[in-house]
JSON list of C-alpha atoms in Angstrom, two decimals:
[
{"chain": "A", "resi": 290, "resn": "UNK", "atom": "CA", "xyz": [0.00, 0.00, 0.00]},
{"chain": "A", "resi": 291, "resn": "UNK", "atom": "CA", "xyz": [1.30, 3.42, -0.95]},
{"chain": "A", "resi": 292, "resn": "UNK", "atom": "CA", "xyz": [0.15, 6.92, -1.83]},
{"chain": "A", "resi": 293, "resn": "UNK", "atom": "CA", "xyz": [2.57, 7.08, -4.77]},
{"chain": "A", "resi": 294, "resn": "UNK", "atom": "CA", "xyz": [2.98, 5.22, -8.02]},
{"chain": "A", "resi": 295, "resn": "UNK", "atom": "CA", "xyz": [3.92, 1.53, -8.14]},
{"chain": "A", "resi": 296, "resn": "UNK", "atom": "CA", "xyz": [5.75, 0.06, -11.15]},
{"chain": "A", "resi": 297, "resn": "UNK", "atom": "CA", "xyz": [6.34, -3.66, -11.65]},
{"chain": "A", "resi": 298, "resn": "UNK", "atom": "CA", "xyz": [8.98, -4.26, -14.34]},
{"chain": "A", "resi": 299, "resn": "UNK", "atom": "CA", "xyz": [9.55, -7.90, -15.29]},
{"chain": "A", "resi": 300, "resn": "UNK", "atom": "CA", "xyz": [9.38, -10.28, -18.22]},
{"chain": "A", "resi": 301, "resn": "UNK", "atom": "CA", "xyz": [7.32, -12.73, -16.11]},
{"chain": "A", "resi": 302, "resn": "UNK", "atom": "CA", "xyz": [5.12, -12.07, -13.07]},
{"chain": "A", "resi": 303, "resn": "UNK", "atom": "CA", "xyz": [4.57, -14.17, -9.98]},
{"chain": "A", "resi": 304, "resn": "UNK", "atom": "CA", "xyz": [2.74, -12.55, -7.12]},
{"chain": "A", "resi": 305, "resn": "UNK", "atom": "CA", "xyz": [2.64, -13.71, -3.55]},
{"chain": "A", "resi": 306, "resn": "UNK", "atom": "CA", "xyz": [2.01, -10.23, -2.19]},
{"chain": "A", "resi": 307, "resn": "UNK", "atom": "CA", "xyz": [-1.50, -9.27, -3.24]},
{"chain": "A", "resi": 308, "resn": "UNK", "atom": "CA", "xyz": [-3.46, -7.01, -3.16]},
{"chain": "A", "resi": 309, "resn": "UNK", "atom": "CA", "xyz": [-1.66, -4.00, -4.65]},
{"chain": "A", "resi": 310, "resn": "UNK", "atom": "CA", "xyz": [-3.07, -0.73, -3.32]},
{"chain": "A", "resi": 311, "resn": "UNK", "atom": "CA", "xyz": [-2.13, 2.84, -4.28]},
{"chain": "A", "resi": 312, "resn": "UNK", "atom": "CA", "xyz": [-3.77, 6.23, -4.64]},
{"chain": "A", "resi": 313, "resn": "UNK", "atom": "CA", "xyz": [-1.52, 6.76, -7.67]},
{"chain": "A", "resi": 314, "resn": "UNK", "atom": "CA", "xyz": [-0.81, 4.69, -10.78]},
{"chain": "A", "resi": 315, "resn": "UNK", "atom": "CA", "xyz": [0.04, 0.97, -10.80]},
{"chain": "A", "resi": 316, "resn": "UNK", "atom": "CA", "xyz": [2.07, -0.04, -13.86]},
{"chain": "A", "resi": 317, "resn": "UNK", "atom": "CA", "xyz": [2.94, -3.50, -15.19]},
{"chain": "A", "resi": 318, "resn": "UNK", "atom": "CA", "xyz": [5.61, -3.35, -17.91]},
{"chain": "A", "resi": 319, "resn": "UNK", "atom": "CA", "xyz": [8.09, -5.76, -19.46]},
{"chain": "A", "resi": 320, "resn": "UNK", "atom": "CA", "xyz": [11.77, -5.56, -18.56]},
{"chain": "A", "resi": 321, "resn": "UNK", "atom": "CA", "xyz": [12.77, -6.35, -22.15]},
{"chain": "A", "resi": 322, "resn": "UNK", "atom": "CA", "xyz": [11.01, -4.03, -24.62]},
{"chain": "A", "resi": 323, "resn": "UNK", "atom": "CA", "xyz": [10.40, -6.86, -27.13]},
{"chain": "A", "resi": 324, "resn": "UNK", "atom": "CA", "xyz": [8.66, -9.16, -24.63]},
{"chain": "A", "resi": 325, "resn": "UNK", "atom": "CA", "xyz": [5.11, -10.01, -25.79]},
{"chain": "A", "resi": 326, "resn": "UNK", "atom": "CA", "xyz": [2.48, -9.04, -23.20]},
{"chain": "A", "resi": 327, "resn": "UNK", "atom": "CA", "xyz": [-0.66, -11.11, -22.62]},
{"chain": "A", "resi": 328, "resn": "UNK", "atom": "CA", "xyz": [-3.50, -9.27, -20.90]},
{"chain": "A", "resi": 329, "resn": "UNK", "atom": "CA", "xyz": [-6.36, -11.22, -19.28]},
{"chain": "A", "resi": 330, "resn": "UNK", "atom": "CA", "xyz": [-5.71, -14.46, -21.12]},
{"chain": "A", "resi": 331, "resn": "UNK", "atom": "CA", "xyz": [-4.13, -13.06, -24.28]},
{"chain": "A", "resi": 332, "resn": "UNK", "atom": "CA", "xyz": [-0.98, -14.69, -25.61]},
{"chain": "A", "resi": 333, "resn": "UNK", "atom": "CA", "xyz": [2.31, -13.37, -24.25]},
{"chain": "A", "resi": 334, "resn": "UNK", "atom": "CA", "xyz": [5.32, -14.13, -22.09]},
{"chain": "A", "resi": 335, "resn": "UNK", "atom": "CA", "xyz": [4.50, -11.40, -19.57]},
{"chain": "A", "resi": 336, "resn": "UNK", "atom": "CA", "xyz": [1.03, -12.37, -18.34]},
{"chain": "A", "resi": 337, "resn": "UNK", "atom": "CA", "xyz": [-1.05, -9.67, -16.64]},
{"chain": "A", "resi": 338, "resn": "UNK", "atom": "CA", "xyz": [-4.00, -11.86, -15.66]},
{"chain": "A", "resi": 339, "resn": "UNK", "atom": "CA", "xyz": [-7.53, -11.02, -14.58]},
{"chain": "A", "resi": 340, "resn": "UNK", "atom": "CA", "xyz": [-6.55, -12.22, -11.11]},
{"chain": "A", "resi": 341, "resn": "UNK", "atom": "CA", "xyz": [-3.70, -9.71, -10.92]},
{"chain": "A", "resi": 342, "resn": "UNK", "atom": "CA", "xyz": [-5.87, -6.87, -12.25]},
{"chain": "A", "resi": 343, "resn": "UNK", "atom": "CA", "xyz": [-8.70, -7.75, -9.87]},
{"chain": "A", "resi": 344, "resn": "UNK", "atom": "CA", "xyz": [-6.24, -7.45, -6.95]},
{"chain": "A", "resi": 345, "resn": "UNK", "atom": "CA", "xyz": [-5.28, -3.85, -7.86]},
{"chain": "A", "resi": 346, "resn": "UNK", "atom": "CA", "xyz": [-6.80, -0.78, -6.19]},
{"chain": "A", "resi": 347, "resn": "UNK", "atom": "CA", "xyz": [-5.48, 2.41, -7.77]},
{"chain": "A", "resi": 348, "resn": "UNK", "atom": "CA", "xyz": [-6.48, 5.58, -9.61]},
{"chain": "A", "resi": 349, "resn": "UNK", "atom": "CA", "xyz": [-5.08, 4.20, -12.89]},
{"chain": "A", "resi": 350, "resn": "UNK", "atom": "CA", "xyz": [-3.64, 0.85, -13.95]},
{"chain": "A", "resi": 351, "resn": "UNK", "atom": "CA", "xyz": [-1.18, 0.93, -16.88]},
{"chain": "A", "resi": 352, "resn": "UNK", "atom": "CA", "xyz": [-0.10, -2.17, -18.78]},
{"chain": "A", "resi": 353, "resn": "UNK", "atom": "CA", "xyz": [2.96, -1.72, -21.01]},
{"chain": "A", "resi": 354, "resn": "UNK", "atom": "CA", "xyz": [5.39, 1.11, -21.71]},
{"chain": "A", "resi": 355, "resn": "UNK", "atom": "CA", "xyz": [5.97, 3.65, -24.46]},
{"chain": "A", "resi": 356, "resn": "UNK", "atom": "CA", "xyz": [9.26, 1.91, -25.39]},
{"chain": "A", "resi": 357, "resn": "UNK", "atom": "CA", "xyz": [7.72, -1.55, -25.89]},
{"chain": "A", "resi": 358, "resn": "UNK", "atom": "CA", "xyz": [8.12, -3.26, -29.27]},
{"chain": "A", "resi": 359, "resn": "UNK", "atom": "CA", "xyz": [6.44, -6.62, -28.59]},
{"chain": "A", "resi": 360, "resn": "UNK", "atom": "CA", "xyz": [2.83, -7.51, -29.30]},
{"chain": "A", "resi": 361, "resn": "UNK", "atom": "CA", "xyz": [0.24, -6.84, -26.58]},
{"chain": "A", "resi": 362, "resn": "UNK", "atom": "CA", "xyz": [-2.61, -9.38, -26.90]},
{"chain": "A", "resi": 363, "resn": "UNK", "atom": "CA", "xyz": [-5.77, -8.52, -24.92]},
{"chain": "A", "resi": 364, "resn": "UNK", "atom": "CA", "xyz": [-8.20, -11.34, -24.11]},
{"chain": "A", "resi": 365, "resn": "UNK", "atom": "CA", "xyz": [-11.66, -11.37, -22.53]},
{"chain": "A", "resi": 366, "resn": "UNK", "atom": "CA", "xyz": [-12.19, -10.34, -18.90]},
{"chain": "A", "resi": 367, "resn": "UNK", "atom": "CA", "xyz": [-14.71, -8.80, -16.54]},
{"chain": "A", "resi": 368, "resn": "UNK", "atom": "CA", "xyz": [-13.12, -5.92, -14.62]},
{"chain": "A", "resi": 369, "resn": "UNK", "atom": "CA", "xyz": [-16.42, -4.03, -14.26]},
{"chain": "A", "resi": 370, "resn": "UNK", "atom": "CA", "xyz": [-16.35, -4.21, -10.45]},
{"chain": "A", "resi": 371, "resn": "UNK", "atom": "CA", "xyz": [-12.97, -2.44, -10.26]},
{"chain": "A", "resi": 372, "resn": "UNK", "atom": "CA", "xyz": [-12.64, 1.31, -9.65]},
{"chain": "A", "resi": 373, "resn": "UNK", "atom": "CA", "xyz": [-9.75, 2.49, -11.81]},
{"chain": "A", "resi": 374, "resn": "UNK", "atom": "CA", "xyz": [-8.95, 3.77, -15.29]},
{"chain": "A", "resi": 375, "resn": "UNK", "atom": "CA", "xyz": [-7.07, 1.24, -17.40]},
{"chain": "A", "resi": 376, "resn": "UNK", "atom": "CA", "xyz": [-4.44, 2.18, -19.98]},
{"chain": "A", "resi": 377, "resn": "UNK", "atom": "CA", "xyz": [-2.93, -0.24, -22.52]},
{"chain": "A", "resi": 378, "resn": "UNK", "atom": "CA", "xyz": [0.34, 1.26, -23.75]},
{"chain": "A", "resi": 379, "resn": "UNK", "atom": "CA", "xyz": [2.80, 0.18, -26.46]},
{"chain": "A", "resi": 380, "resn": "UNK", "atom": "CA", "xyz": [5.55, 1.85, -28.47]},
{"chain": "A", "resi": 381, "resn": "UNK", "atom": "CA", "xyz": [6.14, 0.42, -31.95]},
{"chain": "A", "resi": 382, "resn": "UNK", "atom": "CA", "xyz": [4.48, -2.90, -31.06]},
{"chain": "A", "resi": 383, "resn": "UNK", "atom": "CA", "xyz": [0.82, -3.55, -31.81]},
{"chain": "A", "resi": 384, "resn": "UNK", "atom": "CA", "xyz": [-2.05, -3.71, -29.33]},
{"chain": "A", "resi": 385, "resn": "UNK", "atom": "CA", "xyz": [-4.29, -6.56, -30.46]},
{"chain": "A", "resi": 386, "resn": "UNK", "atom": "CA", "xyz": [-7.81, -7.08, -29.10]},
{"chain": "A", "resi": 387, "resn": "UNK", "atom": "CA", "xyz": [-8.50, -10.82, -29.05]},
{"chain": "A", "resi": 388, "resn": "UNK", "atom": "CA", "xyz": [-11.54, -11.54, -26.83]},
{"chain": "A", "resi": 389, "resn": "UNK", "atom": "CA", "xyz": [-12.32, -14.75, -28.80]},
{"chain": "A", "resi": 390, "resn": "UNK", "atom": "CA", "xyz": [-16.04, -13.96, -29.15]},
{"chain": "A", "resi": 391, "resn": "UNK", "atom": "CA", "xyz": [-16.16, -12.94, -25.48]},
{"chain": "A", "resi": 392, "resn": "UNK", "atom": "CA", "xyz": [-16.18, -9.53, -23.80]},
{"chain": "A", "resi": 393, "resn": "UNK", "atom": "CA", "xyz": [-13.49, -7.37, -22.24]},
{"chain": "A", "resi": 394, "resn": "UNK", "atom": "CA", "xyz": [-15.42, -5.33, -19.67]},
{"chain": "A", "resi": 395, "resn": "UNK", "atom": "CA", "xyz": [-13.47, -2.32, -18.43]},
{"chain": "A", "resi": 396, "resn": "UNK", "atom": "CA", "xyz": [-14.08, -0.96, -14.93]},
{"chain": "A", "resi": 397, "resn": "UNK", "atom": "CA", "xyz": [-17.60, 0.45, -14.79]},
{"chain": "A", "resi": 398, "resn": "UNK", "atom": "CA", "xyz": [-17.65, 4.26, -14.92]},
{"chain": "A", "resi": 399, "resn": "UNK", "atom": "CA", "xyz": [-13.93, 4.47, -15.70]},
{"chain": "A", "resi": 400, "resn": "UNK", "atom": "CA", "xyz": [-11.96, 4.93, -18.92]},
{"chain": "A", "resi": 401, "resn": "UNK", "atom": "CA", "xyz": [-10.20, 2.38, -21.12]},
{"chain": "A", "resi": 402, "resn": "UNK", "atom": "CA", "xyz": [-7.43, 3.78, -23.30]},
{"chain": "A", "resi": 403, "resn": "UNK", "atom": "CA", "xyz": [-5.29, 1.87, -25.82]},
{"chain": "A", "resi": 404, "resn": "UNK", "atom": "CA", "xyz": [-2.31, 3.90, -27.09]},
{"chain": "A", "resi": 405, "resn": "UNK", "atom": "CA", "xyz": [0.61, 3.18, -29.42]},
{"chain": "A", "resi": 406, "resn": "UNK", "atom": "CA", "xyz": [3.20, 5.96, -29.52]},
{"chain": "A", "resi": 407, "resn": "UNK", "atom": "CA", "xyz": [5.88, 4.97, -32.06]},
{"chain": "A", "resi": 408, "resn": "UNK", "atom": "CA", "xyz": [4.11, 3.56, -35.10]},
{"chain": "A", "resi": 409, "resn": "UNK", "atom": "CA", "xyz": [2.43, 0.54, -33.51]},
{"chain": "A", "resi": 410, "resn": "UNK", "atom": "CA", "xyz": [-1.08, -0.35, -34.66]},
{"chain": "A", "resi": 411, "resn": "UNK", "atom": "CA", "xyz": [-4.29, -1.22, -32.84]},
{"chain": "A", "resi": 412, "resn": "UNK", "atom": "CA", "xyz": [-5.72, -4.42, -34.34]},
{"chain": "A", "resi": 413, "resn": "UNK", "atom": "CA", "xyz": [-8.21, -7.22, -33.78]},
{"chain": "A", "resi": 414, "resn": "UNK", "atom": "CA", "xyz": [-7.56, -10.96, -33.93]},
{"chain": "A", "resi": 415, "resn": "UNK", "atom": "CA", "xyz": [-11.05, -12.29, -33.19]},
{"chain": "A", "resi": 416, "resn": "UNK", "atom": "CA", "xyz": [-14.67, -11.25, -32.88]},
{"chain": "A", "resi": 417, "resn": "UNK", "atom": "CA", "xyz": [-15.93, -9.95, -29.54]},
{"chain": "A", "resi": 418, "resn": "UNK", "atom": "CA", "xyz": [-16.87, -6.91, -27.48]},
{"chain": "A", "resi": 419, "resn": "UNK", "atom": "CA", "xyz": [-14.85, -4.26, -25.67]},
{"chain": "A", "resi": 420, "resn": "UNK", "atom": "CA", "xyz": [-17.15, -2.54, -23.19]},
{"chain": "A", "resi": 421, "resn": "UNK", "atom": "CA", "xyz": [-17.32, 0.10, -20.49]},
{"chain": "A", "resi": 422, "resn": "UNK", "atom": "CA", "xyz": [-20.40, 1.30, -18.60]},
{"chain": "A", "resi": 423, "resn": "UNK", "atom": "CA", "xyz": [-21.66, 4.42, -16.87]},
{"chain": "A", "resi": 424, "resn": "UNK", "atom": "CA", "xyz": [-19.61, 7.50, -17.69]},
{"chain": "A", "resi": 425, "resn": "UNK", "atom": "CA", "xyz": [-16.63, 5.42, -18.84]},
{"chain": "A", "resi": 426, "resn": "UNK", "atom": "CA", "xyz": [-15.17, 5.99, -22.29]},
{"chain": "A", "resi": 427, "resn": "UNK", "atom": "CA", "xyz": [-13.07, 3.94, -24.69]},
{"chain": "A", "resi": 428, "resn": "UNK", "atom": "CA", "xyz": [-10.23, 5.65, -26.59]},
{"chain": "A", "resi": 429, "resn": "UNK", "atom": "CA", "xyz": [-8.11, 3.99, -29.29]},
{"chain": "A", "resi": 430, "resn": "UNK", "atom": "CA", "xyz": [-5.16, 6.29, -30.03]},
{"chain": "A", "resi": 431, "resn": "UNK", "atom": "CA", "xyz": [-2.74, 4.78, -32.55]},
{"chain": "A", "resi": 432, "resn": "UNK", "atom": "CA", "xyz": [0.43, 6.41, -33.83]},
{"chain": "A", "resi": 433, "resn": "UNK", "atom": "CA", "xyz": [0.01, 3.95, -36.70]},
{"chain": "A", "resi": 434, "resn": "UNK", "atom": "CA", "xyz": [-3.29, 2.52, -37.95]},
{"chain": "A", "resi": 435, "resn": "UNK", "atom": "CA", "xyz": [-6.47, 1.24, -36.31]},
{"chain": "A", "resi": 436, "resn": "UNK", "atom": "CA", "xyz": [-7.08, -2.01, -38.22]},
{"chain": "A", "resi": 437, "resn": "UNK", "atom": "CA", "xyz": [-10.10, -3.86, -36.88]},
{"chain": "A", "resi": 438, "resn": "UNK", "atom": "CA", "xyz": [-10.59, -6.60, -39.47]},
{"chain": "A", "resi": 439, "resn": "UNK", "atom": "CA", "xyz": [-12.68, -8.78, -37.17]},
{"chain": "A", "resi": 440, "resn": "UNK", "atom": "CA", "xyz": [-16.13, -7.98, -35.77]},
{"chain": "A", "resi": 441, "resn": "UNK", "atom": "CA", "xyz": [-15.15, -6.08, -32.64]},
{"chain": "A", "resi": 442, "resn": "UNK", "atom": "CA", "xyz": [-17.98, -4.16, -31.00]},
{"chain": "A", "resi": 443, "resn": "UNK", "atom": "CA", "xyz": [-16.77, -1.18, -28.95]},
{"chain": "A", "resi": 444, "resn": "UNK", "atom": "CA", "xyz": [-19.59, -0.38, -26.55]},
{"chain": "A", "resi": 445, "resn": "UNK", "atom": "CA", "xyz": [-19.61, 2.61, -24.18]},
{"chain": "A", "resi": 446, "resn": "UNK", "atom": "CA", "xyz": [-22.89, 1.87, -22.42]},
{"chain": "A", "resi": 447, "resn": "UNK", "atom": "CA", "xyz": [-24.33, 4.81, -20.50]},
{"chain": "A", "resi": 448, "resn": "UNK", "atom": "CA", "xyz": [-23.02, 8.33, -21.01]},
{"chain": "A", "resi": 449, "resn": "UNK", "atom": "CA", "xyz": [-19.50, 7.33, -22.14]},
{"chain": "A", "resi": 450, "resn": "UNK", "atom": "CA", "xyz": [-18.07, 7.59, -25.65]},
{"chain": "A", "resi": 451, "resn": "UNK", "atom": "CA", "xyz": [-15.87, 5.70, -28.10]},
{"chain": "A", "resi": 452, "resn": "UNK", "atom": "CA", "xyz": [-13.04, 7.59, -29.84]},
{"chain": "A", "resi": 453, "resn": "UNK", "atom": "CA", "xyz": [-10.72, 6.20, -32.54]},
{"chain": "A", "resi": 454, "resn": "UNK", "atom": "CA", "xyz": [-7.64, 8.16, -33.67]},
{"chain": "A", "resi": 455, "resn": "UNK", "atom": "CA", "xyz": [-4.97, 7.00, -36.12]},
{"chain": "A", "resi": 456, "resn": "UNK", "atom": "CA", "xyz": [-1.93, 9.17, -36.91]},
{"chain": "A", "resi": 457, "resn": "UNK", "atom": "CA", "xyz": [-1.37, 7.37, -40.21]},
{"chain": "A", "resi": 458, "resn": "UNK", "atom": "CA", "xyz": [-4.98, 8.00, -41.15]},
{"chain": "A", "resi": 459, "resn": "UNK", "atom": "CA", "xyz": [-6.41, 4.51, -41.59]},
{"chain": "A", "resi": 460, "resn": "UNK", "atom": "CA", "xyz": [-9.29, 3.43, -39.41]},
{"chain": "A", "resi": 461, "resn": "UNK", "atom": "CA", "xyz": [-10.60, 0.16, -40.81]}
]
């Protein structure tokens, strides 16, 4: 427990000290920039599981870093009972939504942001739903393209919104 930010930097995670509590930001990022990151069941060496995310109490939870080059694969999960904003962050690596016909439910009333900062793309690998409720919003902010070739439904139920931005201009 802390009032400041907490950053966990590793290529694999094993937690015996849960929960993680902070009034600041809790960040999970790979030690090696090229390490693939699996979020909530997605494929990757660094696994940030639903169990880990459900044990976090913070203002914001960040997964990844702006220098990352490996793929971030995001599976299905229900984080709707949590009370934090969630940020998926990658550098030149892609962020891939892969809920396998399931749903990734962001914390209810909070924001979900997916950002690539150095040419990475935001893509889809399977059909499914990415959802937030209440006043929560979903923002896809790619320094590359937003390429959603599968049937991904982005749903901001309630008063939230969905925003897609692509620096290279393509939103497919």
